[in-house]
Each structure stands twice: as C-alpha cells, then as structure tokens.
Amino acid sequence: MKLREYEAKKVLREYGIPVPAGFLTRSATDLPAHLDQLGDNVVLKAQVDFGGRGKAGGILMTNKKNAVATAQSLFGKEIKGLPVQEILAEQRLDIRHEYYLSITVDRSSKQPLILFTESGGVDIEITAKEHPEAIHKVIANPLMRDIPPFMIRELVGTAPKEIGPIINKLYRVFLEKDALLAEINPLVTTPDGVFAADAKLIIDDNALGRQGFSVNRDLTEREREAEKHGFSYVELNGSIGVIGNGAGLTMSTLDLIEFYGGRAANFLDVGGGAESERVMHAVRLVGSVPSVKVIVVNLLGGITKCDEVARGIIKAAISQKVIVRLAGTNEAEGRAMLSAKGYEMLDTMDLVVKKAVEVAA
Ligand code: GDP
Ligand code: MN
C-alpha cells in the first residue's frame, strides 16, 4: 500500500529526516489559520496517488499573500483525471541541488538495494537509461542495523556529507516499516541544510496488520471483495475476463490471450478445490467489470470437481458469454450440465482463448 506524501513525510520526520514545515488541508479557507508556520514562500502540493505531479500541474509555487487563491485554483483542478481533495501546504525550499535516494528489495540478492544519484528530481528510469553510471548502488545486509561508512561513501560520492546520516535513517524506516520502497526524490540541498522535498513509502501488503492498517485502501471495491473470498484477482484494461485455477494455468491463459491479439480485462485464480458457491462468486466478480465482454473459464479438475464448477457457472447466471474448458475429475458430468444449459465448451485452452478473442473483437 502506498502512503501519500504527507503520511510518508510524517514517518520520515519521526525518524529524524529533515522535511519542510507543512500541514495538510482539505479546503482553501482553512489555510490562513496555519500559514504563519510556513514563512513567506509557500508551495502547494496536491496529494494524489501518483508521482510526476510537478509536470501534471499538481505542484504550485505561491506566497503567503496569494496562498488561498492558489489553493482554490488547485482544489478546482483535476490531475490526470483525479479531483484534488487534499493539499499539502509547505514552506517553499530554496533548492540548490536535487538528489535521488531510494531503498527497495533487490530481487536477485533478496536484500535491500540502496540507490543514490546526483541527478534527482527527474524520473529515475530516465537516468537509469541515459546515465546508468550516475546511479550509485549498494546492497545492504538486512541483518545490519546501520550502513557501514565505506558503503555510505560509495553511495554519496562527492555529494554533501550530511546525506550520509539521512541514508541510515531512511534505511531504518525501510526495515522497521516493512517497506517495499522508501524513496526521497528529490532530496535537496538548501542554504538551511538538506531536506526531503518529496517522499514515497510503499508498505508491504503482507505487513499491513502489524503496521496498524486495517485495510489496503489502494484496492478497488472488487479487489477487496476478491480478498474476502481468498481469490487472487487482478484488474487490467482489456475486454476478456479470465478465470483459472492455479497461478500457472491462469498466467498461461493470459499469455495465450496476448498471443492471439486479445486483451484481458481481469483475471482470477479460484485456487484449489473450488465448490460451486465459490465458482459462482468468481464468475460474478469477473463479470461485474463493465468492460468484460466475454469470460474464459479454464479449469483443470483435480481436487476441484468439474460438476461443482459447472453448477457454479450456471448459478452465476451472468449476462456475458462464458466460454469453458473443463478437464479432469467429473468432467463428463460437468460438461453435460453446461451443454444442457447451452454453454459453449471447447476441448483445449488454445481453442477457448482463440474463440474468446474473436468474440471480444
Ligand atoms: P512529483 O512531481 O510528484 O515527484 O513531486 P515532487 O514533490 O518531487 O516535486 C516535483 C518538483 O517540484 C521537484 O523536483 C522540485 O523541482 C519542485 N519542488 C517541489 N517542492 C519545492 C520547493 O519547496 N521549492 C522549490 N523551489 N521547488 C520545489
Ligand atoms: Mn518526486
């Protein structure tokens, strides 16, 4: 789950990382009561759930006198289609240089990966492509509570020494908050010292409970419903719904859809041993996405019984076309039930996917 900038900055502040003075506001009229704590130069930052706000017009420079009017205009805006509901008002920094600092999990070494570059403020992906040598990398042993000085030197290079302790503090945040990403972009130098001008913190969903979050608010209502039933469910942006059992079968169904030029709208893995009720919920959930024109059900009966699957599909009684491939335990019974109700069944995964791509087109 991704924290908003003001939430992430609150965490950084708790760990002693300097962040600009600021406060969150949900209405422009609330501003004057708190403006005194910011000084004359003010920056207003829309708290929306994606990066690149600067370029999208979500960050406005203003001053104490014009802050209310500027906030009014920002509240009236949509940033990439999303209305601005929260603004972080901050003391505007006199930025001399922008650096980039992040900590993620390196998938191959399975250890924290710390990145630092002197060209911050821009997308790290662009720097990685155009000047990969400018990105300094260090793999940290998660059993260490501190990053040793030689590693800090490797990261910081010729950048100001004050950055060293900030790296160590961010590393603590990363470990103790069960983060998948802790990023400061830009980390800036000013005449008053070094500050985290922006902050991004993604908490591992598996740790939300112990981190004190009751729900993952990034989930859509459908994703939450899926979680309740214990389905693995992901939304994409095509028009074919996909139901499979097992990650491998579900993923290869998706691959095949791409292969035949189709696009999946979503996919759902019902898991093993699905009873008819479960299958019914799965079919309804996948079919509840308005863009779904056709659903591919690709299930292998093992512990899962094909007649239970058939019963579930029939009970779901959704309006879209459902194309089914069933094989394995109680296959004959399942097929007989579905064909009695007029469902289209094909013998192989290849055939069902081809057919679904045709229907969707
Ligand atoms: P993002 O675009 O969503 O990543 O938002 P950021 O918070 O990173 O801001 C984008 C850019 O706005 C930064 O790289 C800075 O160049 C600029 N910016 C943000 N805050 C300040 C500030 O207090 N003072 C100045 N001068 N520039 C700022
Ligand atoms: Mn940023």
PDB file of C-alpha atoms in Angstrom, residues 33-311:
ATOM      1  CA  ALA A  33      -5.136  29.766  10.300  1.00  0.00           C
ATOM      2  CA  HIS A  34      -1.910  27.799   9.747  1.00  0.00           C
ATOM      3  CA  LEU A  35       0.036  29.841   7.199  1.00  0.00           C
ATOM      4  CA  ASP A  36       2.177  31.607   9.790  1.00  0.00           C
ATOM      5  CA  GLN A  37       4.206  28.487  10.423  1.00  0.00           C
ATOM      6  CA  LEU A  38       5.405  28.437   6.786  1.00  0.00           C
ATOM      7  CA  GLY A  39       7.022  31.816   6.198  1.00  0.00           C
ATOM      8  CA  ASP A  40       6.525  33.935   3.073  1.00  0.00           C
ATOM      9  CA  ASN A  41       7.303  31.421   0.369  1.00  0.00           C
ATOM     10  CA  VAL A  42       4.807  28.616   0.054  1.00  0.00           C
ATOM     11  CA  VAL A  43       4.442  25.536  -2.144  1.00  0.00           C
ATOM     12  CA  LEU A  44       1.100  23.742  -2.537  1.00  0.00           C
ATOM     13  CA  LYS A  45       1.218  20.053  -3.417  1.00  0.00           C
ATOM     14  CA  ALA A  46      -1.826  18.029  -4.499  1.00  0.00           C
ATOM     15  CA  GLN A  47      -1.967  14.727  -2.591  1.00  0.00           C
ATOM     16  CA  VAL A  48      -2.923  12.402  -5.415  1.00  0.00           C
ATOM     17  CA  ASP A  49      -1.961   8.759  -5.748  1.00  0.00           C
ATOM     18  CA  PHE A  50       0.727   9.004  -8.401  1.00  0.00           C
ATOM     19  CA  GLY A  51       4.099  10.627  -8.994  1.00  0.00           C
ATOM     20  CA  GLY A  52       5.022  13.167 -11.638  1.00  0.00           C
ATOM     21  CA  ARG A  53       2.639  15.728 -10.148  1.00  0.00           C
ATOM     22  CA  GLY A  54       5.055  18.514 -10.899  1.00  0.00           C
ATOM     23  CA  LYS A  55       4.728  18.026 -14.649  1.00  0.00           C
ATOM     24  CA  ALA A  56       0.970  17.372 -14.368  1.00  0.00           C
ATOM     25  CA  GLY A  57       0.321  20.747 -12.705  1.00  0.00           C
ATOM     26  CA  GLY A  58      -0.205  19.355  -9.211  1.00  0.00           C
ATOM     27  CA  ILE A  59       2.504  21.479  -7.575  1.00  0.00           C
ATOM     28  CA  LEU A  60       2.105  25.247  -7.411  1.00  0.00           C
ATOM     29  CA  MET A  61       4.582  27.784  -6.102  1.00  0.00           C
ATOM     30  CA  THR A  62       2.984  30.697  -4.298  1.00  0.00           C
ATOM     31  CA  ASN A  63       3.458  33.019  -1.310  1.00  0.00           C
ATOM     32  CA  LYS A  64       1.643  33.794   1.899  1.00  0.00           C
ATOM     33  CA  LYS A  65      -0.417  36.604   0.329  1.00  0.00           C
ATOM     34  CA  ASN A  66      -1.673  34.538  -2.624  1.00  0.00           C
ATOM     35  CA  ALA A  67      -1.815  31.122  -0.952  1.00  0.00           C
ATOM     36  CA  VAL A  68      -5.596  30.995  -0.532  1.00  0.00           C
ATOM     37  CA  ALA A  69      -6.301  31.942  -4.146  1.00  0.00           C
ATOM     38  CA  THR A  70      -3.662  29.486  -5.395  1.00  0.00           C
ATOM     39  CA  ALA A  71      -5.135  26.730  -3.219  1.00  0.00           C
ATOM     40  CA  GLN A  72      -8.604  27.496  -4.577  1.00  0.00           C
ATOM     41  CA  SER A  73      -7.357  27.046  -8.132  1.00  0.00           C
ATOM     42  CA  LEU A  74      -5.573  23.791  -7.227  1.00  0.00           C
ATOM     43  CA  PHE A  75      -8.691  22.403  -5.494  1.00  0.00           C
ATOM     44  CA  GLY A  76     -10.631  23.189  -8.668  1.00  0.00           C
ATOM     45  CA  LYS A  77      -8.279  21.127 -10.820  1.00  0.00           C
ATOM     46  CA  GLU A  78      -8.225  17.524 -11.923  1.00  0.00           C
ATOM     47  CA  ILE A  79      -4.769  15.980 -12.067  1.00  0.00           C
ATOM     48  CA  LYS A  80      -4.652  13.136 -14.598  1.00  0.00           C
ATOM     49  CA  GLY A  81      -8.432  12.850 -14.252  1.00  0.00           C
ATOM     50  CA  LEU A  82      -8.488  12.773 -10.434  1.00  0.00           C
ATOM     51  CA  PRO A  83     -10.007  15.646  -8.414  1.00  0.00           C
ATOM     52  CA  VAL A  84      -7.705  17.280  -5.865  1.00  0.00           C
ATOM     53  CA  GLN A  85      -9.151  16.695  -2.391  1.00  0.00           C
ATOM     54  CA  GLU A  86      -6.113  17.176  -0.214  1.00  0.00           C
ATOM     55  CA  ILE A  87      -3.286  19.668  -0.463  1.00  0.00           C
ATOM     56  CA  LEU A  88      -0.024  19.628   1.450  1.00  0.00           C
ATOM     57  CA  ALA A  89       0.950  23.258   2.081  1.00  0.00           C
ATOM     58  CA  GLU A  90       4.662  23.615   2.749  1.00  0.00           C
ATOM     59  CA  GLN A  91       7.343  26.146   3.340  1.00  0.00           C
ATOM     60  CA  ARG A  92       8.897  26.605  -0.107  1.00  0.00           C
ATOM     61  CA  LEU A  93      12.530  25.499  -0.143  1.00  0.00           C
ATOM     62  CA  ASP A  94      15.286  27.463  -1.780  1.00  0.00           C
ATOM     63  CA  ILE A  95      16.622  24.475  -3.697  1.00  0.00           C
ATOM     64  CA  ARG A  96      20.292  24.433  -4.733  1.00  0.00           C
ATOM     65  CA  HIS A  97      20.540  20.858  -5.939  1.00  0.00           C
ATOM     66  CA  GLU A  98      18.198  17.851  -6.275  1.00  0.00           C
ATOM     67  CA  TYR A  99      19.430  14.339  -5.464  1.00  0.00           C
ATOM     68  CA  TYR A 100      17.690  10.963  -5.630  1.00  0.00           C
ATOM     69  CA  LEU A 101      17.728   8.379  -2.841  1.00  0.00           C
ATOM     70  CA  SER A 102      15.778   5.140  -2.641  1.00  0.00           C
ATOM     71  CA  ILE A 103      15.738   1.762  -0.943  1.00  0.00           C
ATOM     72  CA  THR A 104      13.963  -1.250  -2.436  1.00  0.00           C
ATOM     73  CA  VAL A 105      14.281  -5.007  -2.253  1.00  0.00           C
ATOM     74  CA  ASP A 106      16.720  -6.383  -4.813  1.00  0.00           C
ATOM     75  CA  ARG A 107      15.039  -9.457  -6.246  1.00  0.00           C
ATOM     76  CA  SER A 108      18.157 -11.395  -7.177  1.00  0.00           C
ATOM     77  CA  SER A 109      20.127 -10.971  -3.927  1.00  0.00           C
ATOM     78  CA  LYS A 110      16.899 -10.741  -1.845  1.00  0.00           C
ATOM     79  CA  GLN A 111      18.433  -7.883   0.137  1.00  0.00           C
ATOM     80  CA  PRO A 112      17.826  -4.142   0.455  1.00  0.00           C
ATOM     81  CA  LEU A 113      19.153  -2.204  -2.536  1.00  0.00           C
ATOM     82  CA  ILE A 114      20.095   1.414  -1.934  1.00  0.00           C
ATOM     83  CA  LEU A 115      20.300   3.790  -4.896  1.00  0.00           C
ATOM     84  CA  PHE A 116      21.674   7.300  -4.889  1.00  0.00           C
ATOM     85  CA  THR A 117      22.276   9.689  -7.733  1.00  0.00           C
ATOM     86  CA  GLU A 118      23.266  13.322  -8.035  1.00  0.00           C
ATOM     87  CA  SER A 119      20.680  13.805 -10.793  1.00  0.00           C
ATOM     88  CA  GLY A 120      17.474  13.706  -8.796  1.00  0.00           C
ATOM     89  CA  GLY A 121      14.136  15.383  -9.347  1.00  0.00           C
ATOM     90  CA  VAL A 122      13.673  13.615 -12.673  1.00  0.00           C
ATOM     91  CA  ASP A 123      12.395  10.100 -13.302  1.00  0.00           C
ATOM     92  CA  ILE A 124      14.969   7.581 -12.119  1.00  0.00           C
ATOM     93  CA  GLU A 125      14.052   5.409 -15.123  1.00  0.00           C
ATOM     94  CA  ILE A 126      15.363   8.125 -17.455  1.00  0.00           C
ATOM     95  CA  THR A 127      18.645   8.457 -15.561  1.00  0.00           C
ATOM     96  CA  ALA A 128      18.966   4.663 -15.490  1.00  0.00           C
ATOM     97  CA  LYS A 129      18.646   4.574 -19.263  1.00  0.00           C
ATOM     98  CA  GLU A 130      20.712   7.584 -20.246  1.00  0.00           C
ATOM     99  CA  HIS A 131      23.358   7.715 -17.498  1.00  0.00           C
ATOM    100  CA  PRO A 132      23.397   4.355 -15.730  1.00  0.00           C
ATOM    101  CA  GLU A 133      26.917   5.127 -14.419  1.00  0.00           C
ATOM    102  CA  ALA A 134      25.495   8.109 -12.485  1.00  0.00           C
ATOM    103  CA  ILE A 135      23.446   5.813 -10.241  1.00  0.00           C
ATOM    104  CA  HIS A 136      25.399   4.563  -7.263  1.00  0.00           C
ATOM    105  CA  LYS A 137      24.181   1.229  -5.891  1.00  0.00           C
ATOM    106  CA  VAL A 138      24.813  -0.676  -2.713  1.00  0.00           C
ATOM    107  CA  ILE A 139      23.308  -3.924  -1.440  1.00  0.00           C
ATOM    108  CA  ALA A 140      22.809  -3.849   2.319  1.00  0.00           C
ATOM    109  CA  ASN A 141      22.676  -6.885   4.560  1.00  0.00           C
ATOM    110  CA  PRO A 142      19.290  -6.741   6.293  1.00  0.00           C
ATOM    111  CA  LEU A 143      20.865  -8.080   9.494  1.00  0.00           C
ATOM    112  CA  MET A 144      22.908  -4.884   9.792  1.00  0.00           C
ATOM    113  CA  ARG A 145      21.157  -2.075  11.625  1.00  0.00           C
ATOM    114  CA  ASP A 146      23.455   0.541  10.112  1.00  0.00           C
ATOM    115  CA  ILE A 147      25.019   1.011   6.713  1.00  0.00           C
ATOM    116  CA  PRO A 148      28.815   0.918   7.213  1.00  0.00           C
ATOM    117  CA  PRO A 149      30.731   4.128   6.411  1.00  0.00           C
ATOM    118  CA  PHE A 150      32.504   2.665   3.363  1.00  0.00           C
ATOM    119  CA  MET A 151      29.138   1.895   1.759  1.00  0.00           C
ATOM    120  CA  ILE A 152      27.866   5.375   2.564  1.00  0.00           C
ATOM    121  CA  ARG A 153      30.956   6.837   0.872  1.00  0.00           C
ATOM    122  CA  GLU A 154      30.347   4.683  -2.177  1.00  0.00           C
ATOM    123  CA  LEU A 155      26.776   5.956  -2.403  1.00  0.00           C
ATOM    124  CA  VAL A 156      27.261   9.635  -1.645  1.00  0.00           C
ATOM    125  CA  GLY A 157      30.454  10.166  -3.652  1.00  0.00           C
ATOM    126  CA  THR A 158      31.152  13.885  -3.854  1.00  0.00           C
ATOM    127  CA  ALA A 159      27.679  14.942  -2.626  1.00  0.00           C
ATOM    128  CA  PRO A 160      27.419  16.725   0.767  1.00  0.00           C
ATOM    129  CA  LYS A 161      28.332  14.647   3.820  1.00  0.00           C
ATOM    130  CA  GLU A 162      25.029  15.455   5.597  1.00  0.00           C
ATOM    131  CA  ILE A 163      23.392  12.948   3.261  1.00  0.00           C
ATOM    132  CA  GLY A 164      25.109  10.004   4.972  1.00  0.00           C
ATOM    133  CA  PRO A 165      23.033  10.082   8.178  1.00  0.00           C
ATOM    134  CA  ILE A 166      19.867  10.534   6.109  1.00  0.00           C
ATOM    135  CA  ILE A 167      20.619   7.305   4.246  1.00  0.00           C
ATOM    136  CA  ASN A 168      20.934   5.486   7.572  1.00  0.00           C
ATOM    137  CA  LYS A 169      17.676   6.949   8.845  1.00  0.00           C
ATOM    138  CA  LEU A 170      15.833   6.029   5.671  1.00  0.00           C
ATOM    139  CA  TYR A 171      17.255   2.519   5.996  1.00  0.00           C
ATOM    140  CA  ARG A 172      15.712   2.273   9.486  1.00  0.00           C
ATOM    141  CA  VAL A 173      12.384   3.440   8.062  1.00  0.00           C
ATOM    142  CA  PHE A 174      12.653   0.821   5.330  1.00  0.00           C
ATOM    143  CA  LEU A 175      13.326  -2.035   7.767  1.00  0.00           C
ATOM    144  CA  GLU A 176      11.000  -1.046  10.594  1.00  0.00           C
ATOM    145  CA  LYS A 177       8.027  -0.047   8.442  1.00  0.00           C
ATOM    146  CA  ASP A 178       8.175  -3.257   6.341  1.00  0.00           C
ATOM    147  CA  ALA A 179       8.578  -1.100   3.248  1.00  0.00           C
ATOM    148  CA  LEU A 180       8.925  -2.358  -0.299  1.00  0.00           C
ATOM    149  CA  LEU A 181      10.051   1.097  -1.362  1.00  0.00           C
ATOM    150  CA  ALA A 182      11.335   4.089   0.576  1.00  0.00           C
ATOM    151  CA  GLU A 183      12.187   6.910  -1.794  1.00  0.00           C
ATOM    152  CA  ILE A 184      13.168  10.554  -1.476  1.00  0.00           C
ATOM    153  CA  ASN A 185      13.079  12.271  -4.862  1.00  0.00           C
ATOM    154  CA  PRO A 186      14.224  14.921  -4.692  1.00  0.00           C
ATOM    155  CA  LEU A 187      16.439  15.021  -1.648  1.00  0.00           C
ATOM    156  CA  VAL A 188      17.546  18.642  -1.807  1.00  0.00           C
ATOM    157  CA  THR A 189      20.293  20.902  -0.567  1.00  0.00           C
ATOM    158  CA  THR A 190      19.303  24.417   0.519  1.00  0.00           C
ATOM    159  CA  PRO A 191      21.118  27.223   2.384  1.00  0.00           C
ATOM    160  CA  ASP A 192      19.403  25.826   5.521  1.00  0.00           C
ATOM    161  CA  GLY A 193      20.605  22.260   5.046  1.00  0.00           C
ATOM    162  CA  VAL A 194      19.401  19.050   3.423  1.00  0.00           C
ATOM    163  CA  PHE A 195      15.655  18.275   3.166  1.00  0.00           C
ATOM    164  CA  ALA A 196      13.379  15.549   1.837  1.00  0.00           C
ATOM    165  CA  ALA A 197      11.336  17.649  -0.612  1.00  0.00           C
ATOM    166  CA  ASP A 198       9.233  14.640  -1.646  1.00  0.00           C
ATOM    167  CA  ALA A 199       8.713  11.213  -0.077  1.00  0.00           C
ATOM    168  CA  LYS A 200       7.275   7.916  -1.209  1.00  0.00           C
ATOM    169  CA  LEU A 201       6.712   4.916   1.016  1.00  0.00           C
ATOM    170  CA  ILE A 202       5.126   1.644  -0.069  1.00  0.00           C
ATOM    171  CA  ILE A 203       4.287  -0.753   2.763  1.00  0.00           C
ATOM    172  CA  ASP A 204       4.300  -4.491   2.064  1.00  0.00           C
ATOM    173  CA  ASP A 205       0.641  -5.580   1.959  1.00  0.00           C
ATOM    174  CA  ASN A 206       1.531  -8.667   3.982  1.00  0.00           C
ATOM    175  CA  ALA A 207       2.658  -6.411   6.840  1.00  0.00           C
ATOM    176  CA  LEU A 208      -0.346  -4.067   6.930  1.00  0.00           C
ATOM    177  CA  GLY A 209      -1.728  -5.791  10.026  1.00  0.00           C
ATOM    178  CA  ARG A 210       1.362  -5.359  12.132  1.00  0.00           C
ATOM    179  CA  GLN A 211       1.911  -1.855  10.791  1.00  0.00           C
ATOM    180  CA  GLY A 212      -1.511  -0.913  12.124  1.00  0.00           C
ATOM    181  CA  PHE A 213      -3.518  -0.584   8.900  1.00  0.00           C
ATOM    182  CA  SER A 214      -6.873  -2.368   8.891  1.00  0.00           C
ATOM    183  CA  VAL A 215      -7.444  -2.281   5.126  1.00  0.00           C
ATOM    184  CA  ASN A 216      -5.462  -1.742   1.989  1.00  0.00           C
ATOM    185  CA  ARG A 217      -7.159   1.403   0.724  1.00  0.00           C
ATOM    186  CA  ASP A 218      -5.406   1.129  -2.650  1.00  0.00           C
ATOM    187  CA  LEU A 219      -7.675  -1.801  -3.503  1.00  0.00           C
ATOM    188  CA  THR A 220     -10.780  -1.294  -5.616  1.00  0.00           C
ATOM    189  CA  GLU A 221     -14.093  -2.486  -4.197  1.00  0.00           C
ATOM    190  CA  ARG A 222     -13.868  -5.572  -6.403  1.00  0.00           C
ATOM    191  CA  GLU A 223     -10.319  -6.309  -5.289  1.00  0.00           C
ATOM    192  CA  ARG A 224     -11.493  -6.098  -1.683  1.00  0.00           C
ATOM    193  CA  GLU A 225     -14.365  -8.475  -2.447  1.00  0.00           C
ATOM    194  CA  ALA A 226     -11.857 -10.884  -4.024  1.00  0.00           C
ATOM    195  CA  GLU A 227      -9.640 -10.678  -0.951  1.00  0.00           C
ATOM    196  CA  LYS A 228     -12.628 -11.587   1.219  1.00  0.00           C
ATOM    197  CA  HIS A 229     -13.136 -14.789  -0.778  1.00  0.00           C
ATOM    198  CA  GLY A 230      -9.427 -15.555  -0.880  1.00  0.00           C
ATOM    199  CA  PHE A 231      -9.175 -15.180  -4.663  1.00  0.00           C
ATOM    200  CA  SER A 232      -6.070 -13.886  -6.364  1.00  0.00           C
ATOM    201  CA  TYR A 233      -7.597 -11.176  -8.531  1.00  0.00           C
ATOM    202  CA  VAL A 234      -6.025  -8.511 -10.722  1.00  0.00           C
ATOM    203  CA  GLU A 235      -7.629  -5.870 -12.944  1.00  0.00           C
ATOM    204  CA  LEU A 236      -6.191  -4.977 -16.348  1.00  0.00           C
ATOM    205  CA  ASN A 237      -7.669  -2.910 -19.149  1.00  0.00           C
ATOM    206  CA  GLY A 238      -8.895  -5.192 -21.930  1.00  0.00           C
ATOM    207  CA  SER A 239     -12.271  -6.849 -22.523  1.00  0.00           C
ATOM    208  CA  ILE A 240     -11.780 -10.562 -21.737  1.00  0.00           C
ATOM    209  CA  GLY A 241     -12.404 -11.913 -18.239  1.00  0.00           C
ATOM    210  CA  VAL A 242     -10.240 -14.852 -17.176  1.00  0.00           C
ATOM    211  CA  ILE A 243     -10.897 -17.492 -14.522  1.00  0.00           C
ATOM    212  CA  GLY A 244      -8.417 -20.255 -13.874  1.00  0.00           C
ATOM    213  CA  ASN A 245      -7.272 -22.472 -11.043  1.00  0.00           C
ATOM    214  CA  GLY A 246      -3.640 -22.210 -10.069  1.00  0.00           C
ATOM    215  CA  ALA A 247      -1.280 -19.350 -10.888  1.00  0.00           C
ATOM    216  CA  GLY A 248       0.428 -21.258 -13.707  1.00  0.00           C
ATOM    217  CA  LEU A 249      -2.732 -22.087 -15.620  1.00  0.00           C
ATOM    218  CA  THR A 250      -4.147 -18.604 -15.128  1.00  0.00           C
ATOM    219  CA  MET A 251      -0.935 -16.905 -16.280  1.00  0.00           C
ATOM    220  CA  SER A 252      -0.587 -19.114 -19.348  1.00  0.00           C
ATOM    221  CA  THR A 253      -4.212 -18.326 -20.251  1.00  0.00           C
ATOM    222  CA  LEU A 254      -3.282 -14.637 -20.128  1.00  0.00           C
ATOM    223  CA  ASP A 255      -0.197 -15.239 -22.263  1.00  0.00           C
ATOM    224  CA  LEU A 256      -2.288 -17.039 -24.845  1.00  0.00           C
ATOM    225  CA  ILE A 257      -4.792 -14.174 -24.960  1.00  0.00           C
ATOM    226  CA  GLU A 258      -1.931 -11.774 -25.717  1.00  0.00           C
ATOM    227  CA  PHE A 259      -0.576 -14.243 -28.284  1.00  0.00           C
ATOM    228  CA  TYR A 260      -3.862 -14.195 -30.192  1.00  0.00           C
ATOM    229  CA  GLY A 261      -4.025 -10.407 -30.054  1.00  0.00           C
ATOM    230  CA  GLY A 262      -6.625 -10.083 -27.300  1.00  0.00           C
ATOM    231  CA  ARG A 263      -6.514  -8.112 -24.053  1.00  0.00           C
ATOM    232  CA  ALA A 264      -7.627  -9.401 -20.668  1.00  0.00           C
ATOM    233  CA  ALA A 265      -9.897  -7.169 -18.562  1.00  0.00           C
ATOM    234  CA  ASN A 266      -9.012  -9.018 -15.380  1.00  0.00           C
ATOM    235  CA  PHE A 267      -8.032 -12.442 -14.124  1.00  0.00           C
ATOM    236  CA  LEU A 268      -8.991 -14.500 -11.137  1.00  0.00           C
ATOM    237  CA  ASP A 269      -7.403 -17.600  -9.696  1.00  0.00           C
ATOM    238  CA  VAL A 270     -10.035 -19.536  -7.725  1.00  0.00           C
ATOM    239  CA  GLY A 271      -7.444 -21.781  -6.127  1.00  0.00           C
ATOM    240  CA  GLY A 272      -7.824 -25.488  -5.464  1.00  0.00           C
ATOM    241  CA  GLY A 273     -10.955 -27.445  -4.564  1.00  0.00           C
ATOM    242  CA  ALA A 274     -13.443 -24.743  -5.508  1.00  0.00           C
ATOM    243  CA  GLU A 275     -17.056 -25.534  -4.542  1.00  0.00           C
ATOM    244  CA  SER A 276     -19.927 -24.288  -6.677  1.00  0.00           C
ATOM    245  CA  GLU A 277     -20.587 -21.272  -4.400  1.00  0.00           C
ATOM    246  CA  ARG A 278     -17.001 -20.131  -4.788  1.00  0.00           C
ATOM    247  CA  VAL A 279     -17.102 -20.547  -8.545  1.00  0.00           C
ATOM    248  CA  MET A 280     -20.353 -18.580  -8.647  1.00  0.00           C
ATOM    249  CA  HIS A 281     -18.763 -15.665  -6.744  1.00  0.00           C
ATOM    250  CA  ALA A 282     -15.732 -15.822  -9.026  1.00  0.00           C
ATOM    251  CA  VAL A 283     -17.801 -15.667 -12.212  1.00  0.00           C
ATOM    252  CA  ARG A 284     -19.958 -12.816 -10.900  1.00  0.00           C
ATOM    253  CA  LEU A 285     -16.939 -10.855  -9.715  1.00  0.00           C
ATOM    254  CA  VAL A 286     -15.114 -11.155 -13.037  1.00  0.00           C
ATOM    255  CA  GLY A 287     -18.343 -10.387 -14.919  1.00  0.00           C
ATOM    256  CA  SER A 288     -19.075  -7.312 -12.781  1.00  0.00           C
ATOM    257  CA  VAL A 289     -16.421  -5.286 -14.619  1.00  0.00           C
ATOM    258  CA  PRO A 290     -18.337  -3.284 -17.246  1.00  0.00           C
ATOM    259  CA  SER A 291     -15.642  -3.715 -19.917  1.00  0.00           C
ATOM    260  CA  VAL A 292     -15.810  -7.539 -19.781  1.00  0.00           C
ATOM    261  CA  LYS A 293     -17.451  -8.773 -22.985  1.00  0.00           C
ATOM    262  CA  VAL A 294     -16.663 -12.466 -22.647  1.00  0.00           C
ATOM    263  CA  ILE A 295     -15.264 -14.736 -19.949  1.00  0.00           C
ATOM    264  CA  VAL A 296     -12.846 -17.599 -20.414  1.00  0.00           C
ATOM    265  CA  VAL A 297     -13.109 -20.272 -17.748  1.00  0.00           C
ATOM    266  CA  ASN A 298     -10.089 -22.532 -17.932  1.00  0.00           C
ATOM    267  CA  LEU A 299     -10.179 -25.079 -15.120  1.00  0.00           C
ATOM    268  CA  LEU A 300      -8.438 -28.349 -14.513  1.00  0.00           C
ATOM    269  CA  GLY A 301     -10.277 -30.760 -12.291  1.00  0.00           C
ATOM    270  CA  GLY A 302      -8.114 -32.383  -9.652  1.00  0.00           C
ATOM    271  CA  ILE A 303      -9.336 -31.726  -6.165  1.00  0.00           C
ATOM    272  CA  THR A 304     -11.626 -29.326  -7.986  1.00  0.00           C
ATOM    273  CA  LYS A 305     -14.594 -31.214  -9.393  1.00  0.00           C
ATOM    274  CA  CYS A 306     -15.842 -30.241 -12.828  1.00  0.00           C
ATOM    275  CA  ASP A 307     -19.507 -30.741 -11.884  1.00  0.00           C
ATOM    276  CA  GLU A 308     -19.114 -28.267  -8.994  1.00  0.00           C
ATOM    277  CA  VAL A 309     -17.565 -25.788 -11.416  1.00  0.00           C
ATOM    278  CA  ALA A 310     -20.434 -26.271 -13.880  1.00  0.00           C
ATOM    279  CA  ARG A 311     -23.002 -25.753 -11.115  1.00  0.00           C
TER     280      ARG A 311
END
